Coordinates of N, CA and C in Angstrom, one line a residue:
M1 N 0.9 -1.2 0.0 CA 0.0 0.0 0.0 C 0.9 1.2 0.0
D2 N 0.4 2.2 -0.7 CA 1.2 3.5 -0.8 C 1.3 4.2 0.5
P3 N 2.5 4.5 1.0 CA 2.6 5.1 2.3 C 1.9 6.5 2.4
N4 N 1.9 7.2 1.3 CA 1.2 8.5 1.3 C -0.3 8.4 1.4
S5 N -0.8 7.3 0.7 CA -2.3 7.0 0.8 C -2.7 6.7 2.2
V6 N -1.8 5.8 2.8 CA -2.2 5.5 4.2 C -2.2 6.7 5.1
K7 N -1.2 7.5 4.9 CA -1.1 8.7 5.8 C -2.3 9.6 5.6
S8 N -2.8 9.8 4.3 CA -3.9 10.6 4.0 C -5.2 10.1 4.6
T9 N -5.3 8.7 4.6 CA -6.5 8.1 5.2 C -6.6 8.3 6.7
L10 N -5.4 8.1 7.3 CA -5.3 8.3 8.8 C -5.7 9.7 9.2
S11 N -5.1 10.6 8.3 CA -5.4 12.1 8.6 C -6.9 12.4 8.5
N12 N -7.5 11.8 7.5 CA -9.0 12.1 7.3 C -9.8 11.5 8.4
L13 N -9.4 10.3 8.9 CA -10.1 9.7 10.0 C -9.9 10.5 11.3
A14 N -8.7 11.0 11.5 CA -8.5 11.9 12.7 C -9.4 13.2 12.6
F15 N -9.4 13.8 11.4 CA -10.2 15.0 11.2 C -11.7 14.7 11.4
G16 N -12.1 13.5 10.9 CA -13.5 13.1 11.1 C -13.9 12.9 12.5
N17 N -12.9 12.3 13.3 CA -13.2 12.2 14.7 C -13.3 13.5 15.5
V18 N -12.4 14.5 15.1 CA -12.5 15.8 15.7 C -13.8 16.5 15.4
M19 N -14.3 16.4 14.1 CA -15.6 17.0 13.7 C -16.7 16.4 14.5
A20 N -16.6 15.0 14.6 CA -17.7 14.3 15.3 C -17.8 14.7 16.7
A21 N -16.6 14.9 17.3 CA -16.5 15.3 18.7 C -17.1 16.7 18.9
A22 N -16.7 17.6 17.9 CA -17.2 19.0 18.0 C -18.7 19.0 17.8
A23 N -19.2 18.2 16.9 CA -20.7 18.1 16.7 C -21.4 17.6 18.0
R24 N -20.8 16.6 18.6 CA -21.4 16.1 19.9 C -21.4 17.2 21.0
D25 N -20.3 18.0 21.1 CA -20.2 19.0 22.1 C -21.2 20.1 21.8
Y26 N -21.4 20.5 20.5 CA -22.3 21.5 20.1 C -23.8 21.1 20.5
Q27 N -24.1 19.8 20.2 CA -25.4 19.3 20.5 C -25.7 19.3 22.0
K28 N -24.6 19.0 22.8 CA -24.8 19.0 24.2 C -25.0 20.4 24.7
E29 N -24.3 21.4 24.1 CA -24.5 22.8 24.5 C -25.9 23.3 24.2
L30 N -26.5 22.9 23.1 CA -27.8 23.3 22.7 C -28.8 22.7 23.7
L31 N -28.6 21.4 24.0 CA -29.5 20.8 25.0 C -29.5 21.4 26.3
A32 N -28.3 21.8 26.7 CA -28.1 22.5 28.0 C -28.8 23.8 28.1
Q33 N -28.7 24.6 26.9 CA -29.4 25.9 26.9 C -30.9 25.7 26.9
E34 N -31.4 24.7 26.2 CA -32.9 24.5 26.2 C -33.4 24.1 27.6
K35 N -32.6 23.3 28.2 CA -32.9 22.9 29.6 C -32.9 24.1 30.6
A36 N -31.9 24.9 30.4 CA -31.9 26.1 31.2 C -33.0 27.0 31.0
Q37 N -33.4 27.2 29.7 CA -34.5 28.1 29.4 C -35.8 27.5 29.9
S38 N -36.0 26.2 29.8 CA -37.2 25.5 30.3 C -37.3 25.7 31.8
S39 N -36.1 25.6 32.5 CA -36.1 25.7 34.0 C -36.4 27.1 34.4
T40 N -35.9 28.1 33.6 CA -36.2 29.5 33.9 C -37.7 29.8 33.8
S41 N -38.3 29.2 32.7 CA -39.7 29.4 32.4 C -40.5 28.9 33.5
V42 N -40.2 27.7 34.0 CA -40.9 27.0 35.1 C -40.8 27.9 36.4
N43 N -39.6 28.4 36.6 CA -39.4 29.2 37.8 C -40.2 30.5 37.7
Q44 N -40.3 31.1 36.5 CA -41.1 32.3 36.4 C -42.6 32.0 36.6
E45 N -43.0 30.9 36.1 CA -44.4 30.5 36.4 C -44.7 30.3 37.8
V46 N -43.7 29.6 38.5 CA -43.9 29.4 39.9 C -43.9 30.7 40.7
D47 N -43.0 31.6 40.3 CA -42.9 32.9 41.0 C -44.2 33.7 40.8
L48 N -44.8 33.6 39.5 CA -46.0 34.4 39.3 C -47.1 33.8 40.1
D49 N -47.2 32.5 40.2 CA -48.2 31.8 41.0 C -48.1 32.3 42.5
E50 N -46.8 32.3 42.9 CA -46.6 32.7 44.3 C -47.0 34.1 44.5
L51 N -46.7 35.0 43.5 CA -47.1 36.4 43.6 C -48.6 36.6 43.7
M52 N -49.3 35.8 42.8 CA -50.7 35.9 42.8 C -51.4 35.5 44.1
D53 N -50.7 34.6 44.8 CA -51.2 34.1 46.1 C -50.7 34.9 47.3
D54 N -49.9 36.0 47.0 CA -49.4 36.8 48.1 C -50.5 37.6 48.8
P55 N -50.7 37.4 50.1 CA -51.8 38.0 50.8 C -51.7 39.5 50.8
E56 N -50.5 40.1 50.8 CA -50.3 41.5 50.8 C -50.8 42.1 49.5
L57 N -50.5 41.4 48.4 CA -50.9 41.9 47.1 C -52.4 41.8 46.9
E58 N -53.0 40.7 47.5 CA -54.5 40.6 47.4 C -55.1 41.7 48.2
K59 N -54.5 42.1 49.3 CA -55.1 43.1 50.2 C -55.0 44.5 49.4
L60 N -53.9 44.7 48.8 CA -53.7 46.0 48.0 C -54.8 46.0 46.9
H61 N -55.0 44.9 46.2 CA -56.0 44.8 45.2 C -57.4 45.1 45.7
A62 N -57.7 44.5 46.8 CA -59.0 44.6 47.4 C -59.2 46.1 47.9
D63 N -58.2 46.7 48.5 CA -58.3 48.1 48.9 C -58.5 49.0 47.7
R64 N -57.8 48.7 46.6 CA -58.0 49.5 45.4 C -59.4 49.4 44.9
I65 N -59.9 48.2 44.8 CA -61.3 48.0 44.3 C -62.3 48.8 45.3
A66 N -62.0 48.7 46.6 CA -62.9 49.4 47.5 C -62.9 50.9 47.4
A67 N -61.7 51.4 47.1 CA -61.5 52.9 46.9 C -62.2 53.3 45.7
L68 N -62.1 52.5 44.6 CA -62.8 52.9 43.3 C -64.3 52.8 43.5
K69 N -64.8 51.8 44.2 CA -66.2 51.7 44.5 C -66.7 52.9 45.3
K70 N -65.9 53.3 46.3 CA -66.3 54.4 47.2 C -66.4 55.7 46.4
E71 N -65.4 55.9 45.5 CA -65.3 57.1 44.7 C -66.5 57.1 43.7
A72 N -66.9 56.0 43.1 CA -68.0 55.9 42.2 C -69.3 56.2 43.0
E73 N -69.5 55.7 44.2 CA -70.6 56.0 45.0 C -70.7 57.5 45.4
K74 N -69.6 58.1 45.7 CA -69.5 59.5 46.0 C -69.9 60.4 44.8
R75 N -69.5 60.0 43.6 CA -69.8 60.7 42.4 C -71.3 60.6 42.1
E76 N -71.9 59.4 42.3 CA -73.3 59.3 42.1 C -74.1 60.1 43.1
A77 N -73.7 60.1 44.4 CA -74.3 60.9 45.4 C -74.3 62.4 45.1
L78 N -73.2 62.9 44.6 CA -73.0 64.3 44.2 C -74.0 64.6 43.0
K79 N -74.0 63.7 42.1 CA -74.9 64.0 40.9 C -76.4 64.0 41.4
R80 N -76.7 63.2 42.3 CA -78.1 63.3 42.8 C -78.4 64.6 43.5
Q81 N -77.3 65.3 44.0 CA -77.5 66.6 44.7 C -77.4 67.7 43.7
G82 N -77.3 67.4 42.4 CA -77.3 68.4 41.4 C -75.9 68.8 40.9
H83 N -74.9 68.1 41.3 CA -73.5 68.4 40.8 C -73.3 67.8 39.4
G84 N -72.3 68.4 38.7 CA -71.9 67.8 37.4 C -72.6 68.5 36.3
E85 N -73.4 69.5 36.5 CA -74.1 70.2 35.5 C -74.4 71.6 36.0
Y86 N -74.5 72.5 35.0 CA -74.8 73.9 35.3 C -76.3 74.2 35.2
R87 N -77.0 74.4 36.3 CA -78.4 74.4 36.3 C -79.0 75.8 36.8
E88 N -80.2 76.1 36.3 CA -80.9 77.3 36.7 C -81.7 76.9 37.9
I89 N -81.8 77.7 38.9 CA -82.6 77.5 40.1 C -83.5 78.7 40.3
S90 N -84.5 78.6 41.1 CA -85.4 79.7 41.5 C -85.1 80.2 42.8
E91 N -85.7 81.4 43.1 CA -85.4 82.0 44.4 C -85.9 81.1 45.6
G92 N -87.0 80.3 45.3 CA -87.5 79.4 46.3 C -86.5 78.2 46.5
D93 N -85.8 77.9 45.5 CA -84.8 76.8 45.7 C -83.5 77.2 46.3
F94 N -83.2 78.5 46.3 CA -81.9 79.0 46.5 C -81.3 78.5 47.9
L95 N -82.0 78.6 49.0 CA -81.4 78.3 50.3 C -81.1 76.8 50.3
G96 N -82.0 75.9 49.8 CA -81.8 74.5 49.8 C -80.6 74.1 49.0
E97 N -80.4 74.8 47.8 CA -79.3 74.5 46.9 C -77.9 74.9 47.5
V98 N -77.9 76.0 48.2 CA -76.5 76.5 48.6 C -76.2 75.9 50.0
T99 N -77.2 75.5 50.7 CA -76.9 74.9 52.1 C -76.8 73.4 52.0
G100 N -77.3 72.8 50.9 CA -77.4 71.3 50.9 C -76.1 70.6 50.5
T101 N -75.0 71.4 50.2 CA -73.7 70.8 49.8 C -72.6 71.7 50.3
E102 N -71.4 71.2 50.3 CA -70.3 72.0 50.9 C -69.9 73.2 50.0
K103 N -69.7 73.0 48.7 CA -69.2 74.0 47.8 C -70.2 74.3 46.7
V104 N -70.5 75.6 46.6 CA -71.5 76.0 45.6 C -71.0 77.3 44.9
I105 N -71.1 77.4 43.6 CA -70.9 78.6 42.8 C -72.2 79.0 42.2
C106 N -72.7 80.2 42.6 CA -74.0 80.7 42.1 C -73.8 82.0 41.3
H107 N -74.2 81.9 40.1 CA -74.1 83.1 39.1 C -75.5 83.8 39.2
F108 N -75.4 85.1 39.7 CA -76.6 86.0 39.6 C -76.5 86.7 38.3
Y109 N -77.5 86.5 37.4 CA -77.4 87.0 36.1 C -78.7 87.7 35.7
H110 N -78.6 88.4 34.5 CA -79.7 89.0 33.8 C -79.8 88.4 32.4
K111 N -80.9 87.9 32.0 CA -81.0 87.2 30.7 C -80.7 88.0 29.5
E112 N -80.8 89.4 29.7 CA -80.5 90.2 28.5 C -79.1 90.7 28.5
F113 N -78.3 90.5 29.5 CA -76.9 91.0 29.6 C -75.9 90.1 28.9
Y114 N -75.2 90.7 27.9 CA -74.3 90.0 27.1 C -73.2 89.3 28.0
R115 N -72.7 90.1 28.9 CA -71.6 89.5 29.8 C -72.1 88.3 30.6
C116 N -73.3 88.3 31.0 CA -73.9 87.2 31.8 C -73.9 86.0 30.9
K117 N -74.1 86.1 29.6 CA -74.1 85.0 28.7 C -72.7 84.5 28.5
I118 N -71.7 85.4 28.5 CA -70.3 84.9 28.4 C -70.0 84.1 29.7
M119 N -70.4 84.6 30.8 CA -70.1 83.9 32.1 C -70.8 82.5 32.1
D120 N -72.0 82.5 31.6 CA -72.8 81.2 31.5 C -72.0 80.2 30.7
K121 N -71.5 80.6 29.5 CA -70.7 79.7 28.7 C -69.6 79.0 29.4
H122 N -68.8 79.8 30.1 CA -67.6 79.3 30.8 C -68.0 78.4 32.0
L123 N -69.0 78.8 32.8 CA -69.4 78.0 33.9 C -70.0 76.7 33.5
K124 N -70.7 76.7 32.4 CA -71.3 75.5 31.8 C -70.2 74.5 31.4
A125 N -69.1 75.0 30.9 CA -68.0 74.1 30.5 C -67.2 73.6 31.7
L126 N -67.2 74.3 32.8 CA -66.5 73.9 34.0 C -67.2 72.9 34.9
A127 N -68.5 73.0 34.9 CA -69.4 72.2 35.8 C -69.1 70.7 35.7
P128 N -69.1 70.1 34.5 CA -68.8 68.7 34.5 C -67.4 68.3 34.9
K129 N -66.5 69.2 34.8 CA -65.1 68.8 35.2 C -64.8 68.9 36.7
H130 N -65.7 69.6 37.4 CA -65.4 69.8 38.8 C -66.7 69.3 39.6
L131 N -66.8 68.0 39.7 CA -68.0 67.4 40.3 C -68.1 67.7 41.8
D132 N -67.0 68.0 42.5 CA -67.1 68.3 43.9 C -67.8 69.6 44.2
T133 N -68.0 70.5 43.2 CA -68.6 71.8 43.4 C -69.9 71.9 42.6
K134 N -70.9 72.4 43.2 CA -72.2 72.6 42.5 C -72.2 74.0 41.8
F135 N -72.6 74.0 40.5 CA -72.7 75.2 39.7 C -74.2 75.5 39.4
V136 N -74.6 76.6 39.8 CA -76.0 77.0 39.6 C -76.1 78.5 39.2
K137 N -77.2 78.9 38.6 CA -77.4 80.3 38.3 C -78.8 80.7 38.7
L138 N -78.9 82.0 39.0 CA -80.2 82.5 39.5 C -80.5 83.9 38.8
D139 N -81.7 84.0 38.2 CA -82.1 85.2 37.6 C -82.3 86.3 38.6
A140 N -81.4 87.3 38.5 CA -81.5 88.4 39.5 C -82.8 89.1 39.6
E141 N -83.4 89.2 38.4 CA -84.7 89.9 38.4 C -85.8 89.2 39.2
N142 N -85.7 87.9 39.2 CA -86.7 87.0 39.9 C -86.3 86.6 41.3
A143 N -85.2 87.3 41.8 CA -84.7 86.9 43.1 C -84.4 88.2 43.9
P144 N -85.3 89.1 44.0 CA -85.0 90.4 44.7 C -84.6 90.3 46.1
F145 N -85.1 89.3 46.8 CA -84.8 89.2 48.3 C -83.3 88.9 48.4
F146 N -82.8 87.9 47.7 CA -81.4 87.5 47.8 C -80.5 88.5 47.2
V147 N -80.9 89.2 46.1 CA -80.1 90.2 45.5 C -79.8 91.3 46.6
T148 N -80.9 91.7 47.3 CA -80.7 92.7 48.3 C -79.9 92.1 49.5
K149 N -80.3 90.9 50.0 CA -79.6 90.3 51.1 C -78.1 90.2 50.9
L150 N -77.7 89.8 49.7 CA -76.3 89.6 49.3 C -75.6 90.8 48.7
A151 N -76.3 91.9 48.7 CA -75.8 93.1 48.1 C -75.2 93.0 46.7
V152 N -76.0 92.3 45.9 CA -75.6 92.2 44.5 C -75.9 93.4 43.7
Q153 N -74.9 94.1 43.2 CA -75.1 95.4 42.5 C -74.6 95.4 41.1
T154 N -73.7 94.5 40.8 CA -73.2 94.4 39.4 C -73.4 93.0 38.9
L155 N -73.8 93.0 37.7 CA -74.0 91.7 37.0 C -73.1 91.6 35.8
P156 N -72.5 90.4 35.5 CA -72.7 89.2 36.3 C -72.0 89.3 37.6
C157 N -72.6 88.5 38.6 CA -72.0 88.4 39.9 C -72.0 86.9 40.3
V158 N -70.8 86.4 40.5 CA -70.6 85.0 40.8 C -70.3 84.9 42.3
I159 N -71.1 84.3 43.1 CA -70.9 84.3 44.5 C -70.5 82.8 44.9
I160 N -69.5 82.7 45.7 CA -69.0 81.4 46.2 C -69.4 81.1 47.6
F161 N -70.0 80.0 47.7 CA -70.6 79.5 49.0 C -69.8 78.3 49.5
R162 N -69.5 78.3 50.8 CA -69.0 77.2 51.5 C -69.9 76.9 52.7
K163 N -70.5 75.7 52.7 CA -71.4 75.3 53.8 C -72.5 76.3 54.0
G164 N -73.0 76.8 52.9 CA -74.1 77.8 53.0 C -73.7 79.2 53.3
I165 N -72.4 79.5 53.4 CA -72.0 80.9 53.8 C -71.3 81.5 52.5
A166 N -71.7 82.7 52.2 CA -71.0 83.4 51.1 C -69.6 83.9 51.5
V167 N -68.6 83.3 50.9 CA -67.2 83.6 51.4 C -66.4 84.4 50.4
D168 N -66.9 84.5 49.1 CA -66.1 85.3 48.1 C -67.1 85.5 46.9
R169 N -66.6 86.4 46.0 CA -67.4 86.6 44.8 C -66.5 87.2 43.7
L170 N -67.0 87.0 42.5 CA -66.4 87.7 41.3 C -67.5 88.7 40.8
V171 N -67.0 89.9 40.8 CA -67.9 91.0 40.4 C -67.6 91.5 39.0
G172 N -68.5 91.4 38.1 CA -68.2 91.7 36.7 C -67.1 90.8 36.2
F173 N -66.2 91.5 35.4 CA -65.0 90.8 34.9 C -63.8 91.3 35.5
Q174 N -63.9 91.9 36.7 CA -62.7 92.6 37.3 C -61.5 91.7 37.5
D175 N -61.8 90.4 37.9 CA -60.8 89.5 38.2 C -60.4 88.7 37.0
L176 N -61.0 89.0 35.8 CA -60.8 88.2 34.6 C -60.1 89.0 33.5
G177 N -59.5 90.1 33.9 CA -58.8 91.0 32.9 C -59.7 92.2 32.4
G178 N -60.9 92.2 32.8 CA -61.7 93.4 32.5 C -62.2 93.4 31.0
K179 N -62.0 92.3 30.3 CA -62.4 92.2 28.9 C -63.3 90.9 28.7
D180 N -64.0 90.9 27.6 CA -65.0 89.9 27.3 C -64.3 88.6 26.8
D181 N -63.1 88.7 26.3 CA -62.5 87.5 25.6 C -61.7 86.6 26.4
F182 N -61.9 86.6 27.7 CA -61.1 85.7 28.6 C -61.5 84.2 28.3
T183 N -60.6 83.3 28.6 CA -60.8 81.9 28.3 C -61.5 81.2 29.5
T184 N -62.0 80.0 29.3 CA -62.5 79.2 30.3 C -61.5 78.9 31.3
R185 N -60.3 78.6 30.8 CA -59.1 78.3 31.7 C -58.8 79.5 32.6
T186 N -58.9 80.7 32.1 CA -58.7 81.9 33.0 C -59.6 81.9 34.2
L187 N -60.9 81.7 33.9 CA -61.9 81.6 34.9 C -61.6 80.5 35.9
E188 N -61.2 79.3 35.3 CA -60.9 78.2 36.2 C -59.8 78.4 37.1
V189 N -58.8 79.1 36.6 CA -57.6 79.4 37.5 C -58.0 80.4 38.6
V190 N -58.9 81.3 38.3 CA -59.4 82.3 39.4 C -60.1 81.5 40.4
L191 N -61.0 80.6 40.0 CA -61.8 79.8 41.0 C -60.9 78.8 41.8
I192 N -59.9 78.3 41.2 CA -58.9 77.5 41.9 C -58.2 78.3 43.0
K193 N -57.8 79.5 42.6 CA -57.1 80.3 43.6 C -58.0 80.7 44.7
K194 N -59.3 80.8 44.4 CA -60.2 81.1 45.5 C -60.6 79.9 46.3
G195 N -60.1 78.7 45.9 CA -60.3 77.5 46.7 C -61.7 76.8 46.5
I196 N -62.5 77.2 45.6 CA -63.8 76.6 45.4 C -63.8 75.4 44.5
I197 N -62.8 75.3 43.7 CA -62.6 74.1 42.8 C -61.1 73.7 43.0
S198 N -60.8 72.5 42.6 CA -59.4 72.0 42.7 C -58.8 71.8 41.3
E199 N -57.5 71.9 41.2 CA -56.8 71.6 40.0 C -56.9 70.2 39.6
K200 N -57.2 69.9 38.3 CA -57.3 68.5 37.8 C -55.9 68.1 37.2
K201 N -55.5 66.9 37.5 CA -54.2 66.4 37.0 C -54.1 66.4 35.5
S202 N -55.2 66.2 34.8 CA -55.2 66.2 33.4 C -55.2 67.6 32.7
D203 N -55.4 68.6 33.5 CA -55.4 69.9 32.9 C -54.0 70.4 32.6
E204 N -53.9 71.2 31.6 CA -52.6 71.8 31.2 C -52.6 73.2 31.8
D205 N -51.4 73.6 32.1 CA -51.2 74.9 32.7 C -50.7 76.0 31.8
D206 N -50.9 75.7 30.4 CA -50.3 76.6 29.4 C -50.9 78.0 29.5
D207 N -52.2 78.1 30.0 CA -52.8 79.4 30.1 C -52.5 80.2 31.4
D208 N -51.8 79.6 32.3 CA -51.5 80.2 33.6 C -50.8 81.6 33.3
N209 N -49.8 81.6 32.4 CA -49.1 82.8 32.1 C -50.0 83.9 31.6
D210 N -51.0 83.4 30.7 CA -51.9 84.3 30.1 C -52.8 85.0 31.3
Y211 N -53.1 84.1 32.2 CA -53.9 84.6 33.4 C -53.1 85.6 34.2
D212 N -51.9 85.3 34.5 CA -51.1 86.2 35.3 C -50.9 87.6 34.5
E213 N -50.7 87.5 33.2 CA -50.6 88.7 32.5 C -51.9 89.5 32.5
S214 N -53.0 88.8 32.4 CA -54.3 89.5 32.4 C -54.6 90.2 33.8
R215 N -54.1 89.5 34.8 CA -54.2 90.1 36.2 C -53.5 91.4 36.3
R216 N -52.3 91.5 35.7 CA -51.5 92.7 35.7 C -52.1 93.8 34.9
K217 N -52.9 93.4 33.9 CA -53.5 94.4 33.1 C -55.0 94.7 33.5
T218 N -55.4 94.2 34.6 CA -56.8 94.4 35.0 C -57.1 95.9 35.2
V219 N -58.2 96.3 34.7 CA -58.6 97.7 34.8 C -59.8 97.7 35.7
R220 N -59.7 98.4 36.9 CA -60.8 98.6 37.8 C -61.8 99.5 37.2
S221 N -63.0 98.9 36.8 CA -64.0 99.7 36.2 C -65.1 100.2 37.1
S222 N -65.9 101.1 36.6 CA -67.0 101.6 37.4 C -68.2 100.6 37.4
W223 N -69.1 100.8 38.2 CA -70.3 99.9 38.2 C -70.9 99.9 36.8
N224 N -71.1 101.0 36.2 CA -71.7 101.1 34.9 C -71.0 100.4 33.8
H225 N -69.6 100.3 33.9 CA -68.8 99.6 32.9 C -68.9 98.1 33.1
D226 N -68.9 97.6 34.3 CA -69.0 96.2 34.5 C -70.3 95.6 34.3
S227 N -71.4 96.4 34.6 CA -72.7 95.9 34.4 C -73.3 96.3 33.1
D228 N -74.1 95.4 32.5 CA -74.8 95.6 31.3 C -76.1 96.4 31.5
S229 N -76.4 96.7 32.7 CA -77.6 97.5 33.0 C -77.4 98.9 32.7
D230 N -78.6 99.6 32.5 CA -78.5 101.0 32.3 C -78.6 101.8 33.6

């Protein structure tokens, strides 16, 4: 037999053994990785099951559900009291409306006054957003007793009540820049500063600077200027 041929055959056999050994090692490594992944998956499932059975987590979940239920019941109770919408009331309803809940905003208006209609538009937009506060309006012409009792002289006049007591008011547009083109957000900021409504997390504060600027430019007007009456 040719010595070179024998040498080549032996070399090929040796190379084949090396490749076979490498293939076996690679296969073992793949199997080890699959086993490790399977083990990790099982551990994760076990950990998740243990987590779901955690009494502290169950208590937190139950507390959250109870809080949400309580908040929903509170909202429904407030709606039954007339919260969540901007409503017109009569003089006969006035005392019951302002004393029947903690926070009330009442707009004394005249149906023919343009500025009262502007105030109506903004209060109507705010009422659904601030459920904790009741928003109502009262025709000043049809409520002479309370107009006199509360010394309402300029319309629009927005009076703020806490627990049935008048604690503050907006007279005309004096606190709103003295002009007709103020935004709903501007009025909202004023009412927040007066403490009758609360800031909402979803609200944007982009108009705050506009409000501050309008405050600086506020012009103190006479009764005739603020009121639409003759």
